[in-house]
XYZ file of C-alpha atoms in Angstrom:
671
model
C -0.107 0.139 0.066
C 0.848 3.382 -0.580
C 0.414 6.477 0.461
C 0.706 9.684 -1.551
C 0.789 13.546 -0.555
C 0.815 15.488 -4.024
C 2.065 18.997 -3.817
C 0.987 21.476 -6.282
C 3.312 25.038 -6.555
C 0.299 26.949 -6.289
C -1.839 26.970 -3.301
C -3.130 23.010 -3.567
C -2.123 19.722 -1.964
C -3.376 16.266 -2.967
C -3.179 13.154 -1.103
C -3.956 9.780 -1.008
C -2.811 6.355 0.186
C -2.318 4.038 -2.506
C -1.260 0.015 -2.481
C 1.710 -0.707 -4.410
C 2.511 -4.336 -4.992
C 4.364 -6.699 -7.258
C 3.319 -10.045 -9.173
C 7.263 -11.378 -8.296
C 8.244 -13.042 -5.061
C 10.301 -10.093 -4.053
C 9.845 -6.419 -3.933
C 13.463 -5.813 -4.122
C 13.649 -8.109 -7.521
C 12.975 -6.796 -11.054
C 9.285 -6.731 -11.382
C 6.918 -8.226 -14.066
C 3.775 -5.779 -13.240
C 3.346 -3.443 -10.519
C -0.658 -2.594 -9.326
C -1.326 0.550 -7.701
C -4.718 0.940 -5.342
C -5.565 4.263 -3.448
C -6.633 3.304 -0.196
C -8.677 6.399 1.390
C -8.818 7.776 4.897
C -5.671 9.409 5.461
C -6.078 12.415 3.182
C -8.717 14.767 2.699
C -7.662 14.898 -1.415
C -8.954 11.136 -1.243
C -12.404 11.978 0.213
C -15.089 12.211 -2.514
C -16.724 15.105 -0.033
C -13.495 17.377 -0.624
C -14.630 20.821 -2.504
C -11.404 20.889 -4.967
C -12.443 24.826 -5.287
C -12.336 25.603 -1.605
C -9.540 23.291 -0.504
C -6.175 24.795 0.724
C -3.437 22.908 1.710
C -1.499 25.368 4.157
C -4.580 25.323 6.473
C -5.442 21.673 6.392
C -1.778 20.767 7.082
C -1.301 19.041 3.536
C -4.573 18.033 3.729
C -3.810 15.373 6.395
C -6.365 14.142 8.343
C -6.620 14.621 11.983
C -7.496 11.117 13.245
C -5.760 8.577 15.679
C -4.425 5.487 14.207
C -4.159 2.064 15.900
C -0.238 2.068 16.326
C -0.715 5.394 18.732
C -1.633 3.348 22.104
C 2.282 2.127 21.682
C 3.674 4.888 20.079
C 2.005 8.215 21.535
C 0.607 7.113 24.796
C 0.978 10.461 26.305
C -0.315 12.136 23.327
C 2.797 14.765 22.466
C 3.527 13.587 19.287
C 2.210 15.629 16.244
C -0.240 14.369 13.828
C 2.594 13.775 10.983
C 4.787 12.232 13.783
C 1.589 9.774 14.427
C 1.147 9.074 10.521
C 4.878 8.391 9.970
C 4.914 5.759 12.732
C 1.724 4.381 10.898
C 3.323 4.175 7.392
C 6.604 2.569 9.346
C 4.463 -0.181 10.806
C 2.425 -0.531 7.933
C 5.675 -1.622 5.506
C 7.090 -3.444 8.529
C 3.871 -5.869 8.862
C 3.328 -5.932 4.917
C 4.136 -8.840 2.626
C 7.115 -9.151 0.507
C 5.360 -7.885 -2.224
C 3.829 -4.638 -0.595
C 5.325 -1.356 0.042
C 4.013 1.800 1.214
C 5.210 4.925 -0.135
C 4.177 8.558 0.558
C 4.503 10.902 -2.747
C 4.873 14.459 -2.770
C 3.890 15.620 -6.324
C 4.826 19.287 -6.616
C 3.231 21.478 -9.594
C 5.310 24.046 -11.248
C 4.621 27.884 -10.455
C 2.873 29.972 -13.239
C 5.486 29.975 -16.005
C 5.302 32.901 -19.159
C 3.685 30.210 -21.311
C 0.978 30.373 -18.556
C 0.864 34.446 -18.475
C 0.766 34.104 -22.634
C -2.003 31.988 -22.557
C -4.174 34.299 -20.498
C -3.259 37.230 -22.077
C -4.234 36.127 -25.537
C -6.931 33.845 -24.683
C -6.905 29.770 -24.822
C -8.660 29.787 -28.584
C -5.622 32.665 -30.019
C -2.984 30.626 -27.866
C -3.770 27.136 -29.214
C -3.994 28.077 -32.809
C -1.105 30.326 -33.108
C 0.818 31.616 -30.581
C 1.287 28.079 -28.816
C 3.762 26.882 -31.929
C 5.668 30.010 -31.613
C 8.966 30.229 -29.442
C 7.815 33.789 -28.232
C 6.470 36.851 -29.344
C 9.550 38.726 -29.539
C 9.727 40.156 -26.273
C 9.220 36.878 -24.409
C 10.260 33.587 -24.738
C 7.658 30.530 -23.615
C 9.612 27.749 -25.195
C 10.439 25.534 -22.515
C 9.350 28.738 -20.373
C 10.719 29.976 -17.334
C 8.838 30.780 -14.283
C 7.478 34.254 -13.991
C 7.988 36.304 -10.821
C 4.326 35.062 -9.907
C 5.310 31.230 -10.322
C 8.264 32.365 -8.210
C 6.442 33.899 -5.235
C 4.211 30.366 -5.624
C 6.980 28.348 -5.112
C 8.438 30.287 -2.694
C 5.442 30.253 -0.761
C 5.514 26.316 -0.568
C 9.185 26.391 0.646
C 8.141 28.790 3.285
C 5.450 26.421 4.247
C 7.726 23.582 4.245
C 9.906 25.099 6.353
C 6.706 25.635 9.446
C 5.374 21.986 8.491
C 9.470 20.675 9.294
C 9.835 22.951 12.496
C 6.081 22.369 14.008
C 4.724 19.431 12.615
C 7.937 17.163 11.866
C 6.652 16.504 8.508
C 9.016 13.456 7.158
C 10.829 15.146 4.542
C 10.992 13.492 0.970
C 14.076 10.923 1.002
C 14.339 11.043 -2.981
C 13.599 14.159 -5.396
C 12.372 13.648 -9.133
C 11.757 16.282 -11.656
C 10.517 16.841 -15.175
C 13.128 17.808 -17.181
C 11.176 21.354 -18.558
C 12.712 24.593 -16.788
C 9.672 25.376 -15.003
C 9.909 22.393 -13.043
C 13.483 22.230 -12.572
C 13.093 25.894 -11.258
C 9.922 24.850 -9.025
C 11.782 22.087 -7.273
C 15.253 24.366 -6.751
C 12.939 27.263 -5.175
C 10.369 24.733 -3.058
C 13.012 22.622 -1.347
C 16.205 24.791 -1.703
C 17.370 26.006 2.107
C 15.256 23.819 3.965
C 16.798 22.087 6.935
C 17.216 18.190 5.274
C 18.808 15.226 6.771
C 22.342 15.055 5.899
C 21.704 11.541 4.359
C 18.735 12.709 1.906
C 19.913 15.917 0.928
C 18.196 18.089 -2.105
C 19.770 16.271 -5.147
C 16.853 15.485 -7.548
C 16.790 13.149 -10.494
C 15.756 14.371 -13.802
C 13.160 11.966 -15.474
C 12.179 12.215 -19.084
C 8.946 10.594 -18.472
C 7.711 13.173 -15.796
C 7.428 15.729 -18.441
C 4.082 17.332 -19.221
C 1.349 15.765 -21.981
C 3.695 16.210 -24.931
C 2.293 18.292 -27.475
C 3.296 20.798 -30.499
C 3.139 23.925 -28.412
C 6.575 24.719 -28.069
C 6.544 24.905 -23.750
C 6.157 21.328 -24.047
C 9.948 21.339 -25.831
C 12.787 21.063 -23.074
C 16.106 22.644 -23.338
C 18.949 20.270 -24.433
C 20.915 17.939 -21.668
C 24.051 20.254 -21.818
C 21.798 23.313 -20.827
C 20.241 21.469 -17.749
C 23.716 20.215 -16.753
C 24.885 23.879 -17.003
C 22.042 25.587 -15.110
C 21.399 23.094 -12.336
C 24.717 21.598 -11.961
C 23.749 19.430 -8.650
C 20.999 17.715 -10.037
C 21.517 14.221 -11.236
C 20.243 13.100 -14.907
C 18.858 9.553 -15.577
C 20.809 7.403 -17.359
C 19.931 7.353 -21.596
C 18.687 10.735 -21.040
C 19.038 12.104 -24.694
C 20.934 15.739 -25.617
C 18.389 16.806 -27.746
C 14.576 16.499 -27.299
C 13.273 13.147 -29.189
C 10.001 13.195 -28.160
C 8.814 16.516 -29.100
C 7.550 17.158 -32.671
C 5.911 20.242 -33.869
C 2.133 19.808 -34.598
C 2.190 16.558 -32.911
C 0.901 15.241 -29.630
C 0.433 11.919 -27.438
C -3.217 11.274 -26.978
C -4.348 10.431 -23.023
C -3.961 6.783 -23.424
C -0.363 6.962 -24.454
C 0.580 9.570 -21.822
C -0.655 7.311 -19.112
C 1.372 4.461 -20.724
C 4.472 6.971 -20.175
C 3.057 7.533 -16.672
C 2.969 4.012 -15.487
C 6.124 3.336 -17.016
C 8.088 5.804 -15.203
C 6.231 5.143 -12.138
C 7.206 1.408 -12.106
C 10.554 2.190 -13.112
C 10.847 4.622 -9.472
C 9.395 1.837 -7.461
C 10.867 -1.117 -8.941
C 14.652 0.734 -8.365
C 13.655 3.432 -5.232
C 13.472 1.961 -2.005
C 12.883 4.851 0.080
C 9.410 5.876 1.241
C 9.107 9.491 1.227
C 9.367 10.770 -2.687
C 9.076 13.733 -4.390
C 8.414 14.610 -7.886
C 8.009 17.874 -9.678
C 5.589 18.106 -12.402
C 2.686 19.675 -14.313
C -0.794 19.315 -13.943
C -1.602 17.298 -16.908
C 1.195 15.101 -16.051
C 0.229 14.876 -12.394
C -3.536 13.650 -13.678
C -1.999 11.584 -15.701
C -0.220 9.581 -12.211
C -3.252 10.357 -10.288
C -5.309 7.872 -12.985
C -2.283 5.232 -13.000
C -2.432 5.248 -8.997
C -6.246 4.967 -9.204
C -6.935 8.229 -7.756
C -10.025 10.048 -7.759
C -9.975 13.417 -10.206
C -8.390 16.252 -8.283
C -7.897 18.954 -10.655
C -6.736 22.494 -10.517
C -9.250 23.989 -12.687
C -10.300 26.727 -10.600
C -7.671 28.546 -10.390
C -4.672 29.876 -12.513
C -3.463 28.447 -15.781
C -3.110 24.787 -15.164
C -0.655 24.253 -17.569
C -3.248 21.423 -19.532
C -3.507 21.429 -23.051
C -5.380 19.481 -25.530
C -3.322 16.535 -27.088
C -3.142 17.972 -30.272
C -3.284 21.336 -32.479
C -5.460 22.861 -34.506
C -3.368 23.746 -37.827
C -5.798 26.644 -38.513
C -3.826 29.589 -38.230
C -5.537 33.054 -36.995
C -3.887 36.164 -38.140
C -2.042 37.576 -35.613
C -4.030 40.399 -33.228
C -3.505 44.003 -34.172
C -2.952 44.751 -30.384
C 0.885 44.563 -29.428
C 1.562 41.939 -26.565
C 3.017 44.955 -24.161
C 2.486 42.792 -20.882
C 5.984 42.011 -20.560
C 8.145 45.176 -21.934
C 11.631 43.609 -22.404
C 13.806 44.505 -25.013
C 15.582 42.001 -27.707
C 18.932 40.586 -25.631
C 22.095 41.108 -27.831
C 24.586 38.494 -27.417
C 27.842 39.808 -28.045
C 30.729 37.581 -28.449
C 30.032 35.881 -25.115
C 26.964 35.512 -22.875
C 28.840 37.180 -20.384
C 29.839 39.860 -22.105
C 33.185 39.589 -21.157
C 34.991 39.845 -23.940
C 32.715 42.958 -25.724
C 33.484 44.718 -22.299
C 37.067 43.785 -22.803
C 37.558 45.417 -26.006
C 35.519 48.360 -25.376
C 37.287 49.323 -22.436
C 41.070 48.369 -24.726
C 40.108 50.576 -27.704
C 38.338 53.677 -24.784
C 41.656 53.698 -23.205
C 44.267 53.361 -26.470
C 42.162 56.039 -27.691
C 42.757 58.635 -24.886
C 46.410 57.243 -24.228
C 47.065 58.275 -27.680
C 46.323 61.837 -27.289
C 47.849 62.375 -23.745
C 51.131 60.400 -25.024
C 50.925 63.008 -28.224
C 50.010 65.810 -26.804
C 52.279 65.322 -23.277
C 48.708 65.747 -21.623
C 47.746 64.821 -18.364
C 44.376 66.351 -17.976
C 42.517 63.109 -19.500
C 43.844 60.180 -17.588
C 41.788 59.807 -14.943
C 38.818 61.294 -16.742
C 39.113 58.199 -19.006
C 39.338 55.825 -16.319
C 36.011 57.091 -14.642
C 34.038 57.682 -17.504
C 35.029 53.970 -19.186
C 32.741 52.592 -16.128
C 29.765 54.572 -17.568
C 30.184 53.425 -20.634
C 30.486 49.882 -19.802
C 27.356 50.138 -17.403
C 25.143 51.861 -20.105
C 26.076 49.336 -23.153
C 25.894 46.162 -21.192
C 22.264 47.265 -19.890
C 21.299 48.442 -23.093
C 22.452 45.081 -24.510
C 20.759 43.123 -22.086
C 16.995 43.750 -23.168
C 16.084 42.773 -19.532
C 15.879 46.129 -17.442
C 15.120 44.896 -13.885
C 14.724 47.083 -11.194
C 18.148 45.652 -9.992
C 20.179 46.045 -13.144
C 19.117 49.746 -13.483
C 19.891 50.212 -9.743
C 23.532 48.540 -10.088
C 24.349 50.356 -13.535
C 22.927 53.767 -12.073
C 25.121 53.439 -8.766
C 28.343 52.516 -10.537
C 27.861 55.578 -13.377
C 27.358 57.931 -10.528
C 30.666 56.405 -8.787
C 32.566 56.708 -12.115
C 30.888 59.782 -13.312
C 31.523 61.640 -9.875
C 35.174 60.283 -9.668
C 36.231 61.299 -13.285
C 34.343 64.823 -12.895
C 36.328 65.673 -9.608
C 39.592 64.258 -10.928
C 39.380 66.348 -13.783
C 38.308 69.648 -12.126
C 41.364 68.928 -9.836
C 43.904 68.242 -12.475
C 42.456 71.459 -14.069
C 43.535 73.171 -10.972
C 46.959 71.762 -10.650
C 48.001 71.896 -14.033
C 49.914 68.345 -14.265
C 50.019 65.075 -12.722
C 53.075 64.321 -10.943
C 52.505 60.841 -11.011
C 53.783 60.765 -14.808
C 56.889 62.877 -14.558
C 58.978 59.942 -15.447
C 57.023 58.293 -17.840
C 55.459 61.280 -19.701
C 57.592 61.043 -22.346
C 58.569 57.301 -22.289
C 55.966 55.268 -24.651
C 56.117 51.960 -23.246
C 56.050 52.984 -19.581
C 53.503 55.276 -20.304
C 51.393 53.114 -21.961
C 52.078 50.609 -19.179
C 50.169 52.644 -16.631
C 47.045 52.499 -19.097
C 47.113 48.974 -19.702
C 46.934 48.644 -15.698
C 43.978 51.135 -15.944
C 42.383 48.687 -18.609
C 42.623 46.065 -16.451
C 41.325 48.378 -13.370
C 38.490 49.346 -15.168
C 37.097 45.962 -16.381
C 37.516 43.992 -13.294
C 35.787 46.344 -11.208
C 32.920 46.379 -13.589
C 32.392 42.945 -13.209
C 29.497 42.326 -10.760
C 27.209 45.006 -13.230
C 28.991 43.656 -16.374
C 27.766 39.801 -15.500
C 24.396 40.897 -13.908
C 23.496 42.430 -16.915
C 24.483 39.395 -19.099
C 22.225 37.155 -20.983
C 23.327 34.292 -19.323
C 22.388 35.829 -15.992
C 18.804 37.843 -17.352
C 17.546 34.648 -18.921
C 16.803 33.454 -15.276
C 13.514 34.730 -13.442
C 14.839 37.996 -11.034
C 13.843 38.188 -7.154
C 11.868 41.436 -6.637
C 14.216 44.377 -6.138
C 13.901 45.307 -2.090
C 15.575 41.763 -0.575
C 17.171 42.305 2.291
C 20.794 42.378 0.508
C 19.172 45.079 -1.962
C 18.286 47.380 1.081
C 21.682 46.652 2.973
C 23.354 47.419 -0.453
C 21.690 50.643 -1.184
C 22.367 51.597 2.469
C 26.089 50.758 2.134
C 26.446 52.495 -1.384
C 25.043 55.621 0.056
C 26.962 55.374 3.053
C 30.468 55.232 1.057
C 29.212 57.739 -1.936
C 28.924 60.349 0.991
C 32.207 59.396 2.487
C 34.276 59.259 -0.800
C 32.337 62.704 -2.451
C 32.410 64.366 0.600
C 35.974 63.585 2.039
C 37.253 64.447 -1.511
C 36.061 68.024 -1.162
C 36.795 68.507 2.435
C 40.629 67.923 1.234
C 40.833 69.717 -1.586
C 39.383 73.094 0.112
C 41.769 72.412 2.902
C 44.789 72.464 0.479
C 43.364 75.478 -1.314
C 43.546 77.316 1.421
C 46.970 79.038 1.646
C 47.319 79.288 5.265
C 47.085 75.466 5.317
C 50.317 75.246 2.794
C 52.212 71.889 4.420
C 49.344 70.650 7.485
C 48.149 67.780 8.005
C 44.526 67.780 7.043
C 42.599 66.365 9.966
C 39.324 67.746 9.387
C 35.628 66.512 8.681
C 35.963 62.596 7.937
C 39.595 62.532 8.254
C 38.961 63.268 12.054
C 38.221 59.627 11.947
C 40.615 57.872 9.542
C 43.619 59.018 7.110
C 41.700 57.792 4.257
C 37.793 58.572 4.236
C 37.817 58.292 0.170
C 39.498 54.925 0.052
C 37.212 53.017 2.433
C 34.200 55.148 1.144
C 35.323 53.592 -2.525
C 35.720 49.918 -0.878
C 32.406 50.435 0.521
C 30.663 51.218 -2.577
C 32.523 48.166 -4.691
C 31.475 46.011 -2.158
C 27.722 47.312 -2.091
C 27.129 47.227 -5.763
C 28.422 43.590 -5.776
C 25.977 42.532 -2.599
C 22.981 44.038 -4.943
C 24.098 42.322 -8.075
C 24.692 38.852 -6.662
C 20.967 38.571 -4.842
C 19.822 36.547 -7.962
C 22.228 34.044 -7.178
C 22.039 34.253 -3.571
C 18.752 33.832 -3.290
C 18.461 30.909 -5.710
C 16.603 32.288 -8.829
C 20.270 32.099 -11.065
C 21.792 28.591 -11.042
C 24.604 26.351 -12.825
C 27.148 28.771 -14.147
C 25.615 31.662 -14.136
C 25.279 31.388 -10.275
C 29.195 30.738 -10.169
C 30.054 33.850 -12.618
C 28.058 36.130 -10.088
C 29.667 34.611 -7.155
C 33.161 35.240 -9.233
C 32.366 38.733 -9.819
C 33.515 39.792 -6.259
C 36.954 39.573 -7.935
C 35.814 43.321 -8.587
C 35.609 44.702 -5.361
C 38.481 42.649 -4.213
C 40.832 43.904 -6.956
C 40.111 47.498 -6.101
C 40.811 46.902 -2.290
C 44.166 45.187 -3.182
C 44.527 47.895 -5.399
C 44.017 50.546 -2.932
C 45.666 48.880 0.002
C 48.721 47.624 -1.748
C 49.205 49.044 -5.113
C 48.529 52.502 -5.720
C 46.866 53.908 -2.412
C 48.000 53.373 1.117
C 51.541 51.975 -0.138
C 52.205 55.415 -1.850
C 50.835 57.393 0.605
C 51.742 56.311 3.928
C 55.579 55.254 4.769
C 56.566 57.360 1.644
C 54.239 60.576 2.899
C 55.863 60.282 6.470
C 59.486 59.969 5.106
C 59.045 63.053 2.990
C 57.991 65.119 6.006
C 60.208 63.906 8.544
C 63.110 64.247 6.053
C 62.086 68.186 5.067
C 60.691 68.764 9.036
C 57.295 69.895 7.071
C 54.883 69.910 10.486
C 56.190 66.192 11.387
C 55.366 66.558 14.935
C 51.599 67.370 14.200
C 51.849 64.325 11.488
C 53.196 61.719 13.886
C 50.433 62.651 16.705
C 47.948 62.163 13.762
C 48.835 58.841 12.791
C 49.047 57.842 16.131
C 45.366 59.189 16.932
C 44.101 58.373 13.983
C 43.105 55.012 12.145
C 44.574 54.546 8.904
C 41.340 53.019 6.822
C 38.424 52.213 8.968
C 36.369 55.229 10.698
C 37.097 55.311 14.191
C 36.896 57.703 17.139
C 40.521 58.978 17.926
C 39.699 59.324 21.320
C 39.166 55.298 21.237
C 41.991 54.358 18.390
C 44.779 56.244 20.168
C 45.128 54.004 23.196
C 44.354 50.866 21.555
C 47.395 47.873 21.965
C 49.218 48.342 18.627
C 48.564 44.155 17.719
C 45.097 45.816 17.571
C 45.942 48.685 15.249
C 48.260 46.540 12.918
C 45.652 43.537 12.680
C 42.032 44.646 12.902
C 42.233 48.149 11.935
C 44.724 47.125 8.966
C 47.542 49.223 9.724
C 50.160 46.991 8.306
C 53.739 47.307 8.988
C 54.365 48.270 5.246
C 52.837 51.583 5.985
C 54.639 52.255 9.026
C 57.419 54.788 9.192
C 60.445 54.158 11.040
C 62.609 57.392 10.991
C 65.728 54.811 12.294
C 65.025 52.398 9.712
C 63.749 54.268 6.405
C 64.866 57.868 6.742
C 67.771 59.237 4.573
C 69.761 60.402 7.509
C 71.807 62.510 5.217
C 69.155 64.582 4.123
C 67.829 65.117 7.558
C 71.522 66.459 8.612
C 71.544 68.814 5.689
C 68.000 70.123 6.774
C 69.331 70.539 10.213
C 72.665 72.160 9.264
C 70.383 74.473 6.826
C 68.050 75.064 9.477
C 71.264 76.265 12.087
C 72.671 78.344 9.609
C 69.046 80.555 9.215
C 68.681 80.267 12.636
C 72.679 81.558 13.038
C 72.179 84.292 10.648
C 69.031 85.758 12.276
C 70.504 85.374 15.826
C 73.866 87.394 14.691
C 72.436 90.754 14.275
C 70.822 90.732 17.216
C 74.048 89.876 19.018
C 75.492 92.982 18.039
C 75.827 95.977 20.249
């Protein structure tokens, strides 16, 4: 006998108890025939009196009937166990006491959430859908061939996930021990969203097996045509694919479909295959409404349809070959532009080529005219152009893409604008005094700037790429999104305001040579660097949300997380290449040797954090080991006059100061 709880991604659950017996001497041997018999009395879905139109699995504990069992007296004499715990014990006893040819199993059958094919059928209407639109791959705006889940479908699956979390915690429901899924994308995604992140036993993790015959009833509709085996392996790398699974779809054929009898034969074959090879008691199958209806017929269960609610993915087994004319009104439900596929579907090559060309263009001007004013401008504006181009190419303008693209454009535009303004005021950039006339030395800087722009742009580049946007996206406003926006605002204010504070301080002639210890520089010696680091990590935090919440899977998931190279590269650059290493010890050395406000500078470094903002009153008394580790003031930044100063320069400066003092004192000593 065999209990089966049929779970749908839309709000309905179907459960039944079914006998499962073979004609061989042992259930473990290869069987020649399997009989399924539904046993009533365990789930509301088995009862003829249950109203399908009002049934709600969430409020009915998956439909499990609140009743006692003969096994309760010995298993739960104190009455402290949940209904599901007592039911699981009942199933265990039934299996223990059954004959060798009989097993009890519980099936959780889950229907996928709403797909784009469902949304298209709702928009166009079933007659127009069946006669024309269903045989197309899409409408130029949306693709419904092997349809992905809509945002609504994602929410439906996540609602079931939340319910599973509650049932596991409060009802101690037995979780599936084996997982199976249809090979169509909407089911692959629904299974991942439904069971991903649950607290599952380590011996029964969520690793579903993809089985060809659990697919929807096969028709000429393109939504019934599955993707390739390679696509499934790439998009869902943790899933297992059954042996003999063809690379391309061998079952789907345009304008042809299987009859209900053929589908039931297929469903019987896949059930027999699973039950004769899987000894686990609790099984999950994520499939389609039409296929689940077929499975119910094979199991001998009463009809339990979803005809009252959302589009149920059921179709006629054949197509009407008469096409109707396209509707006059354009399909505006999904305002998505065509995706541009440029060289590779992560936009890595095209952004690299654009960056190389953009930087070489400005390099040719800077080298030919010995002109420093465009160098930093070229770097900052390069970020802006990459964000604009990849966003325009992506064709999918989700709020998260727009926000991340705008953020990096704001940062790049502000940075380039400020540095351009500053270089116009100063006239030249001292960094290039020894490189400006040397072709390869000067080119080396520009090549490094190419690498900097391309790598730091990776989170936004990959977020906007087709390999990521082809997946459904979580609605903007997740915890990561909110935290990212807050951090970006903090970083942007910190960097932009500190740049202005330092510029104004140095512009005042009375501050010449003095230590800038005003504003944000009171709490950190480099607030602009810290702000820049925070900005890049905040953009990554927002950009990776689709993968963090399980919407993007496979290689695209890995690529999104690999994009953390961008903020890490910028952090390493500021800390160990062109930032602190050029500012700290060399700056201190120059001040010490020249005697330029050395005492005040030394005092400033002792009481002010090098990077992480911290109150100076609390920072100064901290142990040196805390400053060198937690606050990142590594030994490579620390200036020791005895080790690092050129003492000959110090003596020359002291001698010169002595002579000047002597010249000033001489006339005062005369009569």
